[in-house]
mmCIF file of C-alpha atoms in Angstrom:
data_model
loop_
_atom_site.group_PDB
_atom_site.id
_atom_site.type_symbol
_atom_site.label_atom_id
_atom_site.label_comp_id
_atom_site.label_asym_id
_atom_site.label_seq_id
_atom_site.Cartn_x
_atom_site.Cartn_y
_atom_site.Cartn_z
ATOM 1 C CA MET A 1 0.000 0.000 0.000
ATOM 2 C CA SER A 2 2.698 2.477 0.937
ATOM 3 C CA ALA A 3 4.630 1.586 -2.203
ATOM 4 C CA ARG A 4 1.555 2.365 -4.241
ATOM 5 C CA THR A 5 1.168 5.912 -2.921
ATOM 6 C CA SER A 6 4.894 6.632 -2.637
ATOM 7 C CA ARG A 7 5.291 5.944 -6.332
ATOM 8 C CA GLY A 8 2.474 8.359 -7.044
ATOM 9 C CA ARG A 9 0.527 5.866 -9.156
ATOM 10 C CA ARG A 10 -3.213 5.791 -9.384
ATOM 11 C CA PRO A 11 -4.944 3.349 -7.033
ATOM 12 C CA GLY A 12 -5.118 -0.108 -8.563
ATOM 13 C CA ALA A 13 -2.051 0.387 -10.755
ATOM 14 C CA PRO A 14 0.096 -2.303 -9.091
ATOM 15 C CA ASP A 15 -2.659 -4.848 -9.738
ATOM 16 C CA THR A 16 -2.879 -3.755 -13.343
ATOM 17 C CA ARG A 17 0.877 -4.124 -13.679
ATOM 18 C CA ALA A 18 0.698 -7.660 -12.256
ATOM 19 C CA GLU A 19 -2.149 -8.511 -14.616
ATOM 20 C CA VAL A 20 -0.199 -7.284 -17.616
ATOM 21 C CA LEU A 21 2.803 -9.326 -16.498
ATOM 22 C CA ALA A 22 0.653 -12.435 -16.026
ATOM 23 C CA ALA A 23 -0.819 -11.952 -19.499
ATOM 24 C CA ALA A 24 2.683 -11.511 -20.929
ATOM 25 C CA ARG A 25 3.936 -14.700 -19.240
ATOM 26 C CA ALA A 26 0.973 -16.668 -20.546
ATOM 27 C CA SER A 27 1.486 -15.346 -24.052
ATOM 28 C CA PHE A 28 5.261 -15.972 -24.149
ATOM 29 C CA ALA A 29 4.687 -19.491 -22.801
ATOM 30 C CA GLU A 30 1.885 -20.335 -25.231
ATOM 31 C CA LYS A 31 2.844 -18.397 -28.344
ATOM 32 C CA GLY A 32 6.590 -18.017 -27.937
ATOM 33 C CA PHE A 33 8.510 -14.787 -28.323
ATOM 34 C CA ARG A 34 7.649 -13.978 -31.934
ATOM 35 C CA GLY A 35 3.984 -14.859 -31.464
ATOM 36 C CA THR A 36 3.591 -12.365 -28.629
ATOM 37 C CA THR A 37 2.655 -8.743 -29.275
ATOM 38 C CA ILE A 38 2.339 -5.802 -26.907
ATOM 39 C CA ARG A 39 -1.124 -5.241 -28.369
ATOM 40 C CA ALA A 40 -2.320 -8.790 -27.632
ATOM 41 C CA VAL A 41 -0.849 -8.712 -24.128
ATOM 42 C CA GLY A 42 -2.694 -5.453 -23.474
ATOM 43 C CA ALA A 43 -5.920 -6.915 -24.814
ATOM 44 C CA ALA A 44 -5.561 -10.047 -22.671
ATOM 45 C CA ALA A 45 -5.020 -7.889 -19.589
ATOM 46 C CA GLY A 46 -7.839 -5.536 -20.557
ATOM 47 C CA VAL A 47 -5.628 -2.463 -20.859
ATOM 48 C CA ASP A 48 -4.446 -0.161 -23.590
ATOM 49 C CA PRO A 49 -1.175 -1.246 -25.297
ATOM 50 C CA ALA A 50 0.220 2.163 -24.359
ATOM 51 C CA LEU A 51 -0.055 1.182 -20.703
ATOM 52 C CA VAL A 52 1.949 -1.988 -21.377
ATOM 53 C CA HIS A 53 4.651 0.217 -22.898
ATOM 54 C CA HIS A 54 4.393 2.596 -19.959
ATOM 55 C CA TYR A 55 4.968 -0.160 -17.414
ATOM 56 C CA PHE A 56 7.473 -2.336 -19.222
ATOM 57 C CA GLY A 57 8.990 -0.473 -22.162
ATOM 58 C CA SER A 58 9.665 -2.491 -25.310
ATOM 59 C CA LYS A 59 8.642 -6.053 -26.054
ATOM 60 C CA ASP A 60 12.226 -7.062 -25.238
ATOM 61 C CA ASP A 61 11.934 -5.411 -21.822
ATOM 62 C CA LEU A 62 8.546 -7.034 -21.252
ATOM 63 C CA PHE A 63 10.100 -10.387 -22.102
ATOM 64 C CA LEU A 64 12.880 -9.937 -19.520
ATOM 65 C CA ALA A 65 10.305 -8.872 -16.934
ATOM 66 C CA ALA A 66 8.161 -11.923 -17.725
ATOM 67 C CA LEU A 67 11.188 -14.201 -17.330
ATOM 68 C CA GLU A 68 11.798 -12.556 -13.940
ATOM 69 C CA MET A 69 15.431 -11.952 -14.800
ATOM 70 C CA PRO A 70 17.020 -10.660 -11.575
ATOM 71 C CA VAL A 71 19.441 -8.551 -13.631
ATOM 72 C CA ASP A 72 19.341 -7.066 -17.079
ATOM 73 C CA PRO A 73 22.220 -8.811 -18.876
ATOM 74 C CA ARG A 74 22.387 -5.945 -21.364
ATOM 75 C CA GLU A 75 23.305 -3.560 -18.530
ATOM 76 C CA VAL A 76 25.652 -5.967 -16.785
ATOM 77 C CA LEU A 77 27.561 -6.664 -19.981
ATOM 78 C CA ALA A 78 27.689 -3.048 -21.186
ATOM 79 C CA PRO A 79 31.148 -2.415 -19.628
ATOM 80 C CA VAL A 80 32.483 -5.592 -21.254
ATOM 81 C CA VAL A 81 31.255 -4.394 -24.619
ATOM 82 C CA ALA A 82 32.536 -0.851 -24.061
ATOM 83 C CA GLN A 83 36.126 -2.099 -23.783
ATOM 84 C CA GLY A 84 36.003 -3.680 -27.219
ATOM 85 C CA PRO A 85 36.883 -7.120 -28.569
ATOM 86 C CA ASP A 86 40.449 -7.405 -27.224
ATOM 87 C CA GLY A 87 40.355 -9.629 -24.156
ATOM 88 C CA ALA A 88 36.559 -9.707 -24.318
ATOM 89 C CA GLY A 89 36.460 -13.499 -23.848
ATOM 90 C CA GLU A 90 37.985 -13.317 -20.388
ATOM 91 C CA ARG A 91 36.111 -10.155 -19.362
ATOM 92 C CA LEU A 92 32.825 -11.622 -20.541
ATOM 93 C CA LEU A 93 33.364 -14.780 -18.538
ATOM 94 C CA ARG A 94 34.595 -12.931 -15.432
ATOM 95 C CA THR A 95 31.506 -10.706 -15.441
ATOM 96 C CA PHE A 96 29.225 -13.651 -16.131
ATOM 97 C CA LEU A 97 30.703 -15.659 -13.237
ATOM 98 C CA SER A 98 30.586 -12.710 -10.829
ATOM 99 C CA VAL A 99 26.822 -12.546 -11.326
ATOM 100 C CA TRP A 100 26.136 -16.292 -11.408
ATOM 101 C CA ASP A 101 28.421 -17.163 -8.473
ATOM 102 C CA ASP A 102 26.421 -14.864 -6.181
ATOM 103 C CA PRO A 103 24.211 -17.317 -4.262
ATOM 104 C CA ASP A 104 21.024 -15.207 -4.230
ATOM 105 C CA MET A 105 21.397 -14.355 -7.876
ATOM 106 C CA GLN A 106 22.128 -17.967 -8.749
ATOM 107 C CA VAL A 107 18.875 -19.217 -7.255
ATOM 108 C CA ARG A 108 16.899 -16.703 -9.278
ATOM 109 C CA LEU A 109 18.860 -17.256 -12.487
ATOM 110 C CA LEU A 110 18.461 -21.022 -12.166
ATOM 111 C CA ALA A 111 14.704 -20.571 -12.058
ATOM 112 C CA VAL A 112 14.929 -18.663 -15.338
ATOM 113 C CA VAL A 113 17.200 -21.295 -16.910
ATOM 114 C CA ARG A 114 14.919 -24.139 -15.836
ATOM 115 C CA SER A 115 11.912 -22.367 -17.323
ATOM 116 C CA VAL A 116 13.613 -21.748 -20.682
ATOM 117 C CA LEU A 117 15.233 -25.214 -20.836
ATOM 118 C CA THR A 118 11.942 -26.992 -20.174
ATOM 119 C CA ASP A 119 10.055 -24.718 -22.571
ATOM 120 C CA ASP A 120 8.702 -26.984 -25.287
ATOM 121 C CA GLY A 121 10.656 -26.431 -28.481
ATOM 122 C CA GLY A 122 12.950 -23.924 -26.797
ATOM 123 C CA THR A 123 11.263 -20.937 -28.436
ATOM 124 C CA LEU A 124 11.800 -18.700 -25.401
ATOM 125 C CA LEU A 125 15.522 -19.295 -25.724
ATOM 126 C CA LYS A 126 15.969 -19.344 -29.474
ATOM 127 C CA GLU A 127 13.450 -16.694 -30.466
ATOM 128 C CA GLY A 128 13.592 -14.681 -27.265
ATOM 129 C CA PHE A 129 16.561 -14.815 -24.962
ATOM 130 C CA ILE A 130 19.362 -15.399 -27.465
ATOM 131 C CA PRO A 131 18.268 -12.836 -30.100
ATOM 132 C CA VAL A 132 17.051 -10.278 -27.540
ATOM 133 C CA VAL A 133 19.762 -10.459 -24.926
ATOM 134 C CA VAL A 134 22.758 -12.474 -26.018
ATOM 135 C CA GLY A 135 22.825 -11.589 -29.692
ATOM 136 C CA PRO A 136 22.930 -7.792 -29.480
ATOM 137 C CA VAL A 137 25.670 -7.892 -26.829
ATOM 138 C CA LEU A 138 27.850 -10.417 -28.634
ATOM 139 C CA ALA A 139 27.251 -8.784 -32.009
ATOM 140 C CA GLN A 140 29.303 -5.835 -30.747
ATOM 141 C CA LEU A 141 32.228 -8.108 -29.905
ATOM 142 C CA VAL A 142 32.500 -10.511 -32.823
ATOM 143 C CA ALA A 143 35.068 -9.879 -35.531
ATOM 144 C CA ASP A 144 32.704 -10.974 -38.305
ATOM 145 C CA ARG A 145 30.174 -13.708 -39.184
ATOM 146 C CA PRO A 146 27.886 -13.307 -36.167
ATOM 147 C CA ASP A 147 25.801 -16.275 -37.368
ATOM 148 C CA VAL A 148 28.807 -18.511 -36.837
ATOM 149 C CA ARG A 149 30.430 -16.896 -33.808
ATOM 150 C CA ILE A 150 27.437 -16.087 -31.592
ATOM 151 C CA PRO A 151 26.085 -19.674 -31.495
ATOM 152 C CA LEU A 152 29.579 -20.985 -30.701
ATOM 153 C CA VAL A 153 30.109 -18.566 -27.800
ATOM 154 C CA THR A 154 26.596 -19.273 -26.562
ATOM 155 C CA SER A 155 27.124 -23.040 -26.721
ATOM 156 C CA GLN A 156 30.169 -22.860 -24.450
ATOM 157 C CA VAL A 157 28.440 -20.528 -21.986
ATOM 158 C CA VAL A 158 25.284 -22.674 -21.917
ATOM 159 C CA GLY A 159 27.437 -25.749 -21.270
ATOM 160 C CA LEU A 160 29.105 -23.964 -18.344
ATOM 161 C CA ILE A 161 25.718 -22.992 -16.912
ATOM 162 C CA VAL A 162 24.506 -26.596 -17.085
ATOM 163 C CA MET A 163 27.679 -28.106 -15.623
ATOM 164 C CA ARG A 164 28.498 -25.508 -12.957
ATOM 165 C CA TYR A 165 25.025 -24.433 -11.839
ATOM 166 C CA VAL A 166 22.166 -26.633 -13.095
ATOM 167 C CA ILE A 167 23.711 -29.988 -12.201
ATOM 168 C CA ALA A 168 26.622 -28.578 -10.161
ATOM 169 C CA PHE A 169 29.080 -31.245 -11.295
ATOM 170 C CA PRO A 170 31.592 -31.046 -8.431
ATOM 171 C CA PRO A 171 34.888 -30.486 -10.294
ATOM 172 C CA MET A 172 33.227 -27.751 -12.346
ATOM 173 C CA ALA A 173 31.109 -26.270 -9.568
ATOM 174 C CA GLN A 174 34.134 -25.980 -7.279
ATOM 175 C CA MET A 175 36.553 -24.614 -9.859
ATOM 176 C CA PRO A 176 37.698 -21.136 -8.732
ATOM 177 C CA ALA A 177 36.228 -18.455 -10.973
ATOM 178 C CA GLU A 178 39.635 -17.125 -11.996
ATOM 179 C CA ASP A 179 40.797 -20.615 -13.028
ATOM 180 C CA LEU A 180 37.701 -20.931 -15.163
ATOM 181 C CA VAL A 181 38.343 -17.487 -16.675
ATOM 182 C CA ALA A 182 41.902 -18.528 -17.529
ATOM 183 C CA ARG A 183 40.812 -21.869 -19.010
ATOM 184 C CA VAL A 184 37.621 -20.963 -20.879
ATOM 185 C CA GLY A 185 38.157 -17.245 -21.540
ATOM 186 C CA PRO A 186 40.611 -17.940 -24.393
ATOM 187 C CA VAL A 187 38.073 -20.301 -25.970
ATOM 188 C CA LEU A 188 35.407 -17.582 -25.919
ATOM 189 C CA GLN A 189 37.955 -15.169 -27.373
ATOM 190 C CA HIS A 190 38.726 -17.696 -30.124
ATOM 191 C CA TYR A 191 35.029 -17.954 -30.944
ATOM 192 C CA LEU A 192 34.609 -14.149 -30.871
ATOM 193 C CA THR A 193 37.599 -13.032 -32.882
ATOM 194 C CA GLY A 194 39.822 -16.012 -33.730
ATOM 195 C CA ASP A 195 40.567 -17.469 -37.121
ATOM 196 C CA LEU A 196 37.608 -19.783 -37.715
ATOM 197 C CA PRO A 197 37.234 -22.053 -40.728
ATOM 198 C CA MET B 1 6.340 -64.776 -28.364
ATOM 199 C CA SER B 2 8.622 -65.926 -31.141
ATOM 200 C CA ALA B 3 11.426 -63.814 -29.707
ATOM 201 C CA ARG B 4 10.973 -65.506 -26.379
ATOM 202 C CA THR B 5 11.371 -69.008 -27.756
ATOM 203 C CA SER B 6 13.983 -68.131 -30.354
ATOM 204 C CA ARG B 7 16.242 -66.798 -27.604
ATOM 205 C CA GLY B 8 15.749 -70.029 -25.730
ATOM 206 C CA ARG B 9 14.712 -68.341 -22.496
ATOM 207 C CA ARG B 10 12.328 -69.849 -20.042
ATOM 208 C CA PRO B 11 8.690 -68.756 -20.380
ATOM 209 C CA GLY B 12 8.037 -65.562 -18.466
ATOM 210 C CA ALA B 13 11.623 -64.356 -18.649
ATOM 211 C CA PRO B 14 10.895 -61.291 -20.839
ATOM 212 C CA ASP B 15 8.392 -60.092 -18.239
ATOM 213 C CA THR B 16 10.919 -60.584 -15.481
ATOM 214 C CA ARG B 17 13.441 -58.590 -17.484
ATOM 215 C CA ALA B 18 10.919 -55.769 -17.904
ATOM 216 C CA GLU B 19 10.153 -55.850 -14.184
ATOM 217 C CA VAL B 20 13.823 -55.603 -13.301
ATOM 218 C CA LEU B 21 14.228 -52.694 -15.690
ATOM 219 C CA ALA B 22 11.189 -50.915 -14.222
ATOM 220 C CA ALA B 23 12.589 -51.414 -10.720
ATOM 221 C CA ALA B 24 15.966 -50.075 -11.862
ATOM 222 C CA ARG B 25 14.373 -46.968 -13.427
ATOM 223 C CA ALA B 26 12.400 -46.280 -10.270
ATOM 224 C CA SER B 27 15.486 -46.668 -8.121
ATOM 225 C CA PHE B 28 17.756 -44.476 -10.285
ATOM 226 C CA ALA B 29 15.040 -41.816 -10.406
ATOM 227 C CA GLU B 30 14.336 -41.874 -6.665
ATOM 228 C CA LYS B 31 17.730 -42.673 -5.177
ATOM 229 C CA GLY B 32 20.105 -41.486 -7.878
ATOM 230 C CA PHE B 33 22.994 -43.479 -9.275
ATOM 231 C CA ARG B 34 25.004 -43.977 -6.104
ATOM 232 C CA GLY B 35 21.932 -44.841 -4.052
ATOM 233 C CA THR B 36 20.982 -47.686 -6.382
ATOM 234 C CA THR B 37 22.324 -51.219 -5.895
ATOM 235 C CA ILE B 38 21.896 -54.358 -7.980
ATOM 236 C CA ARG B 39 20.788 -56.093 -4.781
ATOM 237 C CA ALA B 40 18.023 -53.571 -4.039
ATOM 238 C CA VAL B 41 16.834 -53.555 -7.660
ATOM 239 C CA GLY B 42 16.623 -57.361 -7.536
ATOM 240 C CA ALA B 43 14.711 -57.231 -4.272
ATOM 241 C CA ALA B 44 12.267 -54.639 -5.634
ATOM 242 C CA ALA B 45 11.625 -56.820 -8.696
ATOM 243 C CA GLY B 46 11.368 -59.966 -6.556
ATOM 244 C CA VAL B 47 14.323 -61.713 -8.211
ATOM 245 C CA ASP B 48 17.786 -62.808 -7.219
ATOM 246 C CA PRO B 49 20.534 -60.179 -7.772
ATOM 247 C CA ALA B 50 22.336 -62.761 -9.904
ATOM 248 C CA LEU B 51 19.457 -62.595 -12.383
ATOM 249 C CA VAL B 52 19.836 -58.802 -12.586
ATOM 250 C CA HIS B 53 23.493 -59.358 -13.453
ATOM 251 C CA HIS B 54 22.510 -62.055 -15.924
ATOM 252 C CA TYR B 55 20.122 -59.766 -17.791
ATOM 253 C CA PHE B 56 21.984 -56.486 -17.606
ATOM 254 C CA GLY B 57 25.604 -57.015 -16.607
ATOM 255 C CA SER B 58 27.140 -54.431 -14.283
ATOM 256 C CA LYS B 59 25.403 -51.564 -12.499
ATOM 257 C CA ASP B 60 26.837 -49.265 -15.192
ATOM 258 C CA ASP B 61 25.221 -51.402 -17.903
ATOM 259 C CA LEU B 62 21.949 -51.500 -15.973
ATOM 260 C CA PHE B 63 22.068 -47.717 -15.748
ATOM 261 C CA LEU B 64 22.477 -47.341 -19.522
ATOM 262 C CA ALA B 65 19.623 -49.810 -20.078
ATOM 263 C CA ALA B 66 17.411 -47.880 -17.650
ATOM 264 C CA LEU B 67 18.197 -44.616 -19.468
ATOM 265 C CA GLU B 68 17.170 -46.361 -22.706
ATOM 266 C CA MET B 69 20.348 -45.206 -24.413
ATOM 267 C CA PRO B 70 19.929 -46.203 -28.065
ATOM 268 C CA VAL B 71 23.700 -46.733 -28.327
ATOM 269 C CA ASP B 72 26.413 -47.528 -25.852
ATOM 270 C CA PRO B 73 28.678 -44.471 -26.015
ATOM 271 C CA ARG B 74 31.564 -46.562 -24.670
ATOM 272 C CA GLU B 75 31.401 -48.751 -27.788
ATOM 273 C CA VAL B 76 30.818 -45.887 -30.213
ATOM 274 C CA LEU B 77 33.779 -43.950 -28.852
ATOM 275 C CA ALA B 78 36.151 -46.923 -28.591
ATOM 276 C CA PRO B 79 37.716 -46.281 -32.046
ATOM 277 C CA VAL B 80 38.259 -42.617 -31.125
ATOM 278 C CA VAL B 81 40.065 -43.658 -27.977
ATOM 279 C CA ALA B 82 42.046 -46.355 -29.773
ATOM 280 C CA GLN B 83 43.706 -43.780 -32.019
ATOM 281 C CA GLY B 84 45.116 -41.874 -29.061
ATOM 282 C CA PRO B 85 45.067 -38.222 -28.020
ATOM 283 C CA ASP B 86 46.441 -36.664 -31.225
ATOM 284 C CA GLY B 87 43.514 -35.216 -33.150
ATOM 285 C CA ALA B 88 41.097 -36.731 -30.663
ATOM 286 C CA GLY B 89 39.124 -33.465 -30.349
ATOM 287 C CA GLU B 90 38.040 -33.537 -33.984
ATOM 288 C CA ARG B 91 37.520 -37.314 -34.102
ATOM 289 C CA LEU B 92 35.471 -37.208 -30.903
ATOM 290 C CA LEU B 93 33.237 -34.492 -32.275
ATOM 291 C CA ARG B 94 32.880 -36.117 -35.707
ATOM 292 C CA THR B 95 31.807 -39.415 -34.126
ATOM 293 C CA PHE B 96 29.491 -37.642 -31.707
ATOM 294 C CA LEU B 97 27.814 -35.689 -34.529
ATOM 295 C CA SER B 98 27.473 -38.760 -36.772
ATOM 296 C CA VAL B 99 25.387 -40.416 -34.051
ATOM 297 C CA TRP B 100 23.406 -37.356 -32.980
ATOM 298 C CA ASP B 101 22.698 -36.076 -36.507
ATOM 299 C CA ASP B 102 20.942 -39.341 -37.375
ATOM 300 C CA PRO B 103 17.239 -38.403 -37.079
ATOM 301 C CA ASP B 104 16.032 -41.638 -35.440
ATOM 302 C CA MET B 105 18.913 -41.659 -33.024
ATOM 303 C CA GLN B 106 18.397 -37.977 -32.246
ATOM 304 C CA VAL B 107 14.806 -38.496 -31.143
ATOM 305 C CA ARG B 108 15.842 -41.243 -28.772
ATOM 306 C CA LEU B 109 18.892 -39.399 -27.445
ATOM 307 C CA LEU B 110 16.833 -36.266 -26.844
ATOM 308 C CA ALA B 111 14.489 -38.284 -24.654
ATOM 309 C CA VAL B 112 17.498 -39.358 -22.584
ATOM 310 C CA VAL B 113 18.850 -35.802 -22.382
ATOM 311 C CA ARG B 114 15.475 -34.421 -21.317
ATOM 312 C CA SER B 115 15.185 -37.028 -18.587
ATOM 313 C CA VAL B 116 18.653 -36.320 -17.183
ATOM 314 C CA LEU B 117 18.337 -32.521 -17.523
ATOM 315 C CA THR B 118 15.021 -32.450 -15.675
ATOM 316 C CA ASP B 119 16.239 -34.896 -13.031
ATOM 317 C CA ASP B 120 16.086 -33.011 -9.761
ATOM 318 C CA GLY B 121 19.602 -32.141 -8.636
ATOM 319 C CA GLY B 122 21.111 -33.672 -11.770
ATOM 320 C CA THR B 123 22.304 -36.793 -9.930
ATOM 321 C CA LEU B 124 21.718 -39.049 -12.944
ATOM 322 C CA LEU B 125 24.105 -36.871 -14.922
ATOM 323 C CA LYS B 126 26.725 -36.044 -12.321
ATOM 324 C CA GLU B 127 26.806 -39.324 -10.405
ATOM 325 C CA GLY B 128 25.761 -41.561 -13.271
ATOM 326 C CA PHE B 129 26.206 -40.552 -16.852
ATOM 327 C CA ILE B 130 29.359 -38.449 -16.606
ATOM 328 C CA PRO B 131 31.364 -40.770 -14.321
ATOM 329 C CA VAL B 132 30.061 -43.981 -15.912
ATOM 330 C CA VAL B 133 30.123 -43.084 -19.588
ATOM 331 C CA VAL B 134 31.927 -39.837 -20.306
ATOM 332 C CA GLY B 135 34.635 -40.010 -17.670
ATOM 333 C CA PRO B 136 36.175 -43.404 -18.513
ATOM 334 C CA VAL B 137 36.276 -42.558 -22.225
ATOM 335 C CA LEU B 138 37.778 -39.094 -21.813
ATOM 336 C CA ALA B 139 40.187 -40.265 -19.110
ATOM 337 C CA GLN B 140 41.995 -42.223 -21.826
ATOM 338 C CA LEU B 141 42.424 -39.103 -23.946
ATOM 339 C CA VAL B 142 43.408 -36.366 -21.501
ATOM 340 C CA ALA B 143 47.041 -35.409 -21.140
ATOM 341 C CA ASP B 144 46.762 -35.004 -17.366
ATOM 342 C CA ARG B 145 44.495 -33.505 -14.671
ATOM 343 C CA PRO B 146 41.278 -35.321 -15.612
ATOM 344 C CA ASP B 147 39.407 -33.354 -12.911
ATOM 345 C CA VAL B 148 40.096 -30.168 -14.853
ATOM 346 C CA ARG B 149 39.952 -31.412 -18.438
ATOM 347 C CA ILE B 150 36.954 -33.758 -18.383
ATOM 348 C CA PRO B 151 34.488 -31.144 -17.044
ATOM 349 C CA LEU B 152 35.726 -28.623 -19.620
ATOM 350 C CA VAL B 153 35.276 -31.019 -22.556
ATOM 351 C CA THR B 154 31.905 -32.072 -21.197
ATOM 352 C CA SER B 155 30.758 -28.466 -20.802
ATOM 353 C CA GLN B 156 31.412 -27.699 -24.476
ATOM 354 C CA VAL B 157 29.720 -30.901 -25.651
ATOM 355 C CA VAL B 158 26.698 -30.341 -23.387
ATOM 356 C CA GLY B 159 26.395 -26.795 -24.737
ATOM 357 C CA LEU B 160 26.415 -28.141 -28.290
ATOM 358 C CA ILE B 161 23.711 -30.669 -27.434
ATOM 359 C CA VAL B 162 21.499 -27.952 -25.970
ATOM 360 C CA MET B 163 22.030 -25.482 -28.827
ATOM 361 C CA ARG B 164 22.000 -27.883 -31.795
ATOM 362 C CA TYR B 165 19.477 -30.492 -30.653
ATOM 363 C CA VAL B 166 17.466 -29.539 -27.560
ATOM 364 C CA ILE B 167 16.492 -26.037 -28.674
ATOM 365 C CA ALA B 168 17.718 -26.396 -32.292
ATOM 366 C CA PHE B 169 18.912 -22.787 -32.513
ATOM 367 C CA PRO B 170 18.837 -22.348 -36.292
ATOM 368 C CA PRO B 171 22.421 -21.165 -37.016
ATOM 369 C CA MET B 172 23.768 -23.972 -34.851
ATOM 370 C CA ALA B 173 21.263 -26.642 -35.887
ATOM 371 C CA GLN B 174 21.944 -25.981 -39.566
ATOM 372 C CA MET B 175 25.730 -25.760 -39.335
ATOM 373 C CA PRO B 176 27.246 -28.561 -41.464
ATOM 374 C CA ALA B 177 28.818 -31.217 -39.251
ATOM 375 C CA GLU B 178 32.263 -30.786 -40.813
ATOM 376 C CA ASP B 179 32.179 -27.019 -40.182
ATOM 377 C CA LEU B 180 31.357 -27.712 -36.564
ATOM 378 C CA VAL B 181 34.181 -30.271 -36.371
ATOM 379 C CA ALA B 182 36.609 -27.695 -37.774
ATOM 380 C CA ARG B 183 35.394 -24.940 -35.427
ATOM 381 C CA VAL B 184 34.860 -26.792 -32.153
ATOM 382 C CA GLY B 185 37.204 -29.783 -32.579
ATOM 383 C CA PRO B 186 40.303 -27.659 -31.822
ATOM 384 C CA VAL B 187 38.623 -26.385 -28.652
ATOM 385 C CA LEU B 188 37.991 -29.946 -27.459
ATOM 386 C CA GLN B 189 41.601 -30.788 -28.327
ATOM 387 C CA HIS B 190 42.739 -27.769 -26.297
ATOM 388 C CA TYR B 191 40.720 -28.964 -23.321
ATOM 389 C CA LEU B 192 42.006 -32.551 -23.726
ATOM 390 C CA THR B 193 45.712 -31.954 -24.224
ATOM 391 C CA GLY B 194 46.435 -28.220 -24.503
ATOM 392 C CA ASP B 195 48.422 -26.054 -22.136
ATOM 393 C CA LEU B 196 45.857 -25.151 -19.459
ATOM 394 C CA PRO B 197 46.538 -22.822 -16.532
#
């Protein structure tokens, strides 16, 4: 209640926001990322599409909100991108691990991963998360051929997530972050900018 | 019926085999790999442990049968191992892709992957599949420090499985196998035998 008035929103707004988010979740789950529109989400929640924009911004932002991402990877990775492709493999991995190795964050990120991995057909990941979040960040770091390099980088990072966090395979889960950066960072760099056949 | 007599088994044996397998599946699912014993599986199926051995061999073999693996990776990868560590990264990946890219095989392998990925806590993968199947094969190919190298190789292969088969991310799913061998094989080789910090 206090949050409602302190934010200066009209009475009932927090409920409307939750209803829009519920409608967005249902739509992303049923229709995938491409099949979801701001207009249809608004209609399902009984509000004007402009209000959906007002609360959540773009469809990409709405998608991240619906996934309940505890951080916006685009913001977290902005400093990595800003420093350019040299050494980006190690910086990318160091930043990634600093977020994922935080226990509170890890619990929340695992919930997101489980929901996208169990999504039938993987549309949330392949139409949503990778093109919306991963693609635009990595596109700024690859030397060329993003269609080749981005899936390769993503495959190694996804494999790390599964081994270190989802199943927590002991030798991988207990590997110090800096050892992992030193061992896998060069591989990511190779995929980003190396000489690929 | 004809199979039963042609194999020369006593009447009823195929049912017993199925009961043992059902008991094994239940035990692996409930108690994980370590928590399952041939003795307890026999007891649950109401047969002597020797009969479990007779039908399925070792606990490792029983585990692969319970997972309904359409191939025994230990057999498929034997020629890769036999040729030694030089070039093993590319050979490993080429063999792996030749099995997984087969459509019938892929359907059956995906069912296995889904069951181990959704297994709570990942015990089937981390206590079962990796130590039983992946570990012994890779242990023959790594230069040293299997605890470092095996999880790294596995992480890249798991990431490929997720991207190419589970979610079938188009640029990865459509990448010709030999391109993938040329791009990722050297990374696997690096993890197997390269100079790692």
